mmCIF file of C-alpha atoms in Angstrom:
data_model
loop_
_atom_site.group_PDB
_atom_site.id
_atom_site.type_symbol
_atom_site.label_atom_id
_atom_site.label_comp_id
_atom_site.label_asym_id
_atom_site.label_seq_id
_atom_site.Cartn_x
_atom_site.Cartn_y
_atom_site.Cartn_z
ATOM 1 C CA MET Z 1 -16.042 -36.909 19.553
ATOM 2 C CA SER Z 2 -13.744 -33.933 19.214
ATOM 3 C CA GLN Z 3 -11.229 -35.807 21.376
ATOM 4 C CA LEU Z 4 -11.329 -38.879 19.151
ATOM 5 C CA ASP Z 5 -7.856 -40.022 18.074
ATOM 6 C CA ILE Z 6 -8.211 -41.358 14.549
ATOM 7 C CA SER Z 7 -4.492 -41.464 13.798
ATOM 8 C CA SER Z 8 -4.353 -45.257 13.564
ATOM 9 C CA ASN Z 9 -7.213 -45.304 11.024
ATOM 10 C CA VAL Z 10 -6.733 -42.052 9.179
ATOM 11 C CA GLU Z 11 -6.000 -43.692 5.801
ATOM 12 C CA GLU Z 12 -9.165 -45.815 5.963
ATOM 13 C CA ILE Z 13 -11.248 -42.817 7.001
ATOM 14 C CA LYS Z 14 -9.759 -40.735 4.171
ATOM 15 C CA ALA Z 15 -10.749 -43.477 1.706
ATOM 16 C CA ILE Z 16 -14.293 -43.564 3.061
ATOM 17 C CA VAL Z 17 -14.595 -39.766 2.929
ATOM 18 C CA GLU Z 18 -13.312 -39.864 -0.653
ATOM 19 C CA GLU Z 19 -16.100 -42.307 -1.550
ATOM 20 C CA PHE Z 20 -18.597 -39.896 -0.028
ATOM 21 C CA ARG Z 21 -17.004 -37.072 -2.020
ATOM 22 C CA VAL Z 22 -17.312 -39.010 -5.292
ATOM 23 C CA ASP Z 23 -21.004 -39.350 -4.422
ATOM 24 C CA TYR Z 24 -21.886 -42.626 -6.099
ATOM 25 C CA ASN Z 25 -25.473 -42.288 -4.855
ATOM 26 C CA ARG Z 26 -26.030 -38.836 -6.341
ATOM 27 C CA ASP Z 27 -28.621 -40.128 -8.787
ATOM 28 C CA HIS Z 28 -29.978 -42.934 -6.646
ATOM 29 C CA PHE Z 29 -32.923 -41.055 -5.138
ATOM 30 C CA ILE Z 30 -34.497 -39.741 -8.321
ATOM 31 C CA ARG Z 31 -38.174 -40.169 -9.058
ATOM 32 C CA ASP Z 32 -38.419 -42.130 -12.288
ATOM 33 C CA LYS Z 33 -41.384 -43.095 -14.474
ATOM 34 C CA GLU Z 34 -42.641 -45.607 -11.867
ATOM 35 C CA PHE Z 35 -43.682 -42.643 -9.756
ATOM 36 C CA LEU Z 36 -46.064 -41.509 -12.465
ATOM 37 C CA ASN Z 37 -48.315 -44.449 -11.573
ATOM 38 C CA SER Z 38 -51.461 -43.992 -9.571
ATOM 39 C CA TRP Z 39 -51.449 -45.316 -6.014
ATOM 40 C CA ASP Z 40 -55.229 -45.646 -5.927
ATOM 41 C CA PHE Z 41 -54.998 -49.435 -5.961
ATOM 42 C CA PHE Z 42 -54.125 -49.402 -2.241
ATOM 43 C CA ASP Z 43 -57.095 -50.165 -0.020
ATOM 44 C CA GLU Z 44 -57.603 -47.657 2.813
ATOM 45 C CA LYS Z 45 -55.908 -49.762 5.488
ATOM 46 C CA THR Z 46 -52.840 -50.419 3.318
ATOM 47 C CA ARG Z 47 -52.724 -46.772 2.272
ATOM 48 C CA ASN Z 48 -52.762 -45.599 5.908
ATOM 49 C CA ILE Z 49 -50.041 -48.069 6.908
ATOM 50 C CA PHE Z 50 -47.895 -47.007 3.955
ATOM 51 C CA ILE Z 51 -48.341 -43.302 4.751
ATOM 52 C CA GLU Z 52 -47.361 -43.970 8.372
ATOM 53 C CA PHE Z 53 -44.286 -45.837 7.123
ATOM 54 C CA LEU Z 54 -43.349 -42.886 4.898
ATOM 55 C CA GLU Z 55 -43.866 -40.396 7.731
ATOM 56 C CA ARG Z 56 -41.764 -42.382 10.201
ATOM 57 C CA SER Z 57 -39.052 -43.000 7.626
ATOM 58 C CA CYS Z 58 -38.945 -39.353 6.592
ATOM 59 C CA THR Z 59 -38.755 -38.226 10.223
ATOM 60 C CA ALA Z 60 -35.953 -40.720 10.938
ATOM 61 C CA GLU Z 61 -33.969 -39.612 7.879
ATOM 62 C CA PHE Z 62 -34.439 -35.960 8.792
ATOM 63 C CA SER Z 63 -33.318 -36.728 12.350
ATOM 64 C CA GLY Z 64 -30.183 -38.290 10.891
ATOM 65 C CA PHE Z 65 -29.608 -35.181 8.790
ATOM 66 C CA LEU Z 66 -29.830 -32.944 11.875
ATOM 67 C CA LEU Z 67 -27.649 -35.223 13.993
ATOM 68 C CA TYR Z 68 -24.880 -35.587 11.409
ATOM 69 C CA LYS Z 69 -24.977 -31.867 10.610
ATOM 70 C CA GLU Z 70 -24.597 -31.006 14.293
ATOM 71 C CA ILE Z 71 -21.727 -33.466 14.741
ATOM 72 C CA SER Z 72 -20.039 -32.080 11.618
ATOM 73 C CA ARG Z 73 -20.329 -28.523 12.907
ATOM 74 C CA ASN Z 74 -18.949 -29.493 16.309
ATOM 75 C CA LEU Z 75 -15.966 -31.311 14.793
ATOM 76 C CA LYS Z 76 -15.041 -28.756 12.132
ATOM 77 C CA LYS Z 77 -12.132 -27.166 14.049
ATOM 78 C CA GLN Z 78 -10.888 -30.175 16.025
ATOM 79 C CA ASN Z 79 -11.216 -32.940 13.442
ATOM 80 C CA PRO Z 80 -11.876 -31.659 9.911
ATOM 81 C CA LEU Z 81 -11.682 -35.125 8.330
ATOM 82 C CA LEU Z 82 -14.455 -36.567 10.512
ATOM 83 C CA ALA Z 83 -16.384 -33.310 10.143
ATOM 84 C CA GLU Z 84 -16.295 -33.702 6.367
ATOM 85 C CA GLY Z 85 -17.466 -37.320 6.600
ATOM 86 C CA PHE Z 86 -20.378 -36.371 8.816
ATOM 87 C CA SER Z 87 -21.219 -33.494 6.482
ATOM 88 C CA PHE Z 88 -21.493 -35.933 3.573
ATOM 89 C CA MET Z 89 -23.633 -38.255 5.682
ATOM 90 C CA SER Z 90 -25.863 -35.301 6.531
ATOM 91 C CA ARG Z 91 -26.194 -34.508 2.815
ATOM 92 C CA ASP Z 92 -27.281 -38.070 2.087
ATOM 93 C CA GLU Z 93 -29.810 -38.155 4.935
ATOM 94 C CA ALA Z 94 -31.305 -34.879 3.670
ATOM 95 C CA ARG Z 95 -31.677 -36.434 0.224
ATOM 96 C CA HIS Z 96 -33.459 -39.440 1.696
ATOM 97 C CA ALA Z 97 -35.821 -37.239 3.726
ATOM 98 C CA GLY Z 98 -36.592 -35.084 0.684
ATOM 99 C CA PHE Z 99 -37.264 -38.116 -1.467
ATOM 100 C CA LEU Z 100 -39.639 -39.601 1.117
ATOM 101 C CA ASN Z 101 -41.385 -36.274 1.682
ATOM 102 C CA LYS Z 102 -41.936 -35.956 -2.066
ATOM 103 C CA ALA Z 103 -43.286 -39.527 -2.157
ATOM 104 C CA MET Z 104 -45.810 -38.539 0.506
ATOM 105 C CA SER Z 105 -47.101 -35.813 -1.796
ATOM 106 C CA ASP Z 106 -48.362 -38.617 -4.047
ATOM 107 C CA PHE Z 107 -50.824 -39.291 -1.211
ATOM 108 C CA ASN Z 108 -51.568 -35.583 -0.640
ATOM 109 C CA VAL Z 109 -49.560 -35.657 2.594
ATOM 110 C CA SER Z 110 -46.359 -33.855 3.558
ATOM 111 C CA LEU Z 111 -44.314 -33.231 6.663
ATOM 112 C CA ASP Z 112 -43.319 -29.742 7.734
ATOM 113 C CA LEU Z 113 -39.669 -30.519 8.335
ATOM 114 C CA GLY Z 114 -39.054 -26.899 9.371
ATOM 115 C CA PHE Z 115 -41.503 -27.417 12.219
ATOM 116 C CA LEU Z 116 -39.564 -30.486 13.323
ATOM 117 C CA THR Z 117 -36.372 -28.426 13.371
ATOM 118 C CA LYS Z 118 -37.902 -25.765 15.609
ATOM 119 C CA THR Z 119 -39.661 -28.082 18.060
ATOM 120 C CA ARG Z 120 -37.091 -30.828 18.511
ATOM 121 C CA LYS Z 121 -36.040 -31.997 21.916
ATOM 122 C CA TYR Z 122 -32.665 -33.536 22.568
ATOM 123 C CA THR Z 123 -32.076 -36.945 24.045
ATOM 124 C CA PHE Z 124 -28.512 -37.863 24.876
ATOM 125 C CA PHE Z 125 -27.194 -41.296 23.972
ATOM 126 C CA ALA Z 126 -23.828 -42.914 24.426
ATOM 127 C CA PRO Z 127 -21.960 -43.046 21.102
ATOM 128 C CA LYS Z 128 -22.298 -46.822 20.922
ATOM 129 C CA PHE Z 129 -26.072 -46.455 20.467
ATOM 130 C CA ILE Z 130 -25.705 -43.829 17.756
ATOM 131 C CA PHE Z 131 -23.057 -45.892 15.963
ATOM 132 C CA TYR Z 132 -25.113 -49.058 16.180
ATOM 133 C CA ALA Z 133 -28.261 -47.348 14.903
ATOM 134 C CA THR Z 134 -26.255 -45.796 12.099
ATOM 135 C CA TYR Z 135 -24.743 -49.149 11.254
ATOM 136 C CA LEU Z 136 -28.155 -50.729 11.085
ATOM 137 C CA SER Z 137 -29.375 -47.881 8.922
ATOM 138 C CA GLU Z 138 -26.354 -47.228 6.776
ATOM 139 C CA LYS Z 139 -23.825 -49.999 7.510
ATOM 140 C CA ASN Z 140 -21.003 -47.516 7.182
ATOM 141 C CA TRP Z 141 -17.858 -46.131 8.701
ATOM 142 C CA LEU Z 142 -19.087 -45.097 12.156
ATOM 143 C CA LEU Z 143 -19.078 -48.631 13.502
ATOM 144 C CA GLU Z 144 -15.518 -49.085 12.319
ATOM 145 C CA ILE Z 145 -14.437 -45.969 14.208
ATOM 146 C CA TYR Z 146 -16.179 -47.180 17.337
ATOM 147 C CA TYR Z 147 -14.740 -50.676 17.013
ATOM 148 C CA TYR Z 148 -11.144 -49.539 16.573
ATOM 149 C CA LEU Z 149 -11.205 -46.962 19.357
ATOM 150 C CA PRO Z 150 -12.354 -48.759 22.533
ATOM 151 C CA SER Z 151 -11.118 -45.968 24.823
ATOM 152 C CA PHE Z 152 -13.710 -43.717 23.198
ATOM 153 C CA ARG Z 153 -16.566 -46.004 24.231
ATOM 154 C CA LYS Z 154 -16.407 -45.186 27.925
ATOM 155 C CA LYS Z 155 -15.715 -41.460 27.836
ATOM 156 C CA SER Z 156 -18.197 -39.837 25.572
ATOM 157 C CA LYS Z 157 -21.852 -39.049 25.065
ATOM 158 C CA LEU Z 158 -23.398 -37.525 21.956
ATOM 159 C CA SER Z 159 -26.712 -35.842 21.414
ATOM 160 C CA CYS Z 160 -29.283 -37.345 19.117
ATOM 161 C CA VAL Z 161 -32.419 -35.567 17.987
ATOM 162 C CA SER Z 162 -35.553 -37.388 19.064
ATOM 163 C CA TYR Z 163 -39.060 -36.718 17.801
ATOM 164 C CA PHE Z 164 -40.807 -39.678 19.365
#
């Protein structure tokens, strides 16, 4: 990614990074009064399925945080604009993971995200897979970069943290 030529799309990428900077979602993941409710109405099967959903979602969001943070760090010197965009994406993924982890505490469950950081193993994926997964998850600017830079598709591989 450090070799990525974004010159033909730099204005669009600057606009996207500016939206991240403004941080429209800053207050989106706030626990409101609905979270004061009891979750005891779930039967055991539903409760277990919901907890598994929260655990998987939290792990996926935390994986995204680690991935985007690593990409941001690796791009900082070569492509500061993309590095900043990935840094903002990392911030947002960390928020999502924290929100989900806090939601799990309502069920007396939590994930040790520090443990996940220390015991991760790396799986390497071609950028198209990372961009597509990100698009499905976030529907954001990565797919546009991939789409507009076809020469990048064949050359590069990125690492993605995998816990599964």
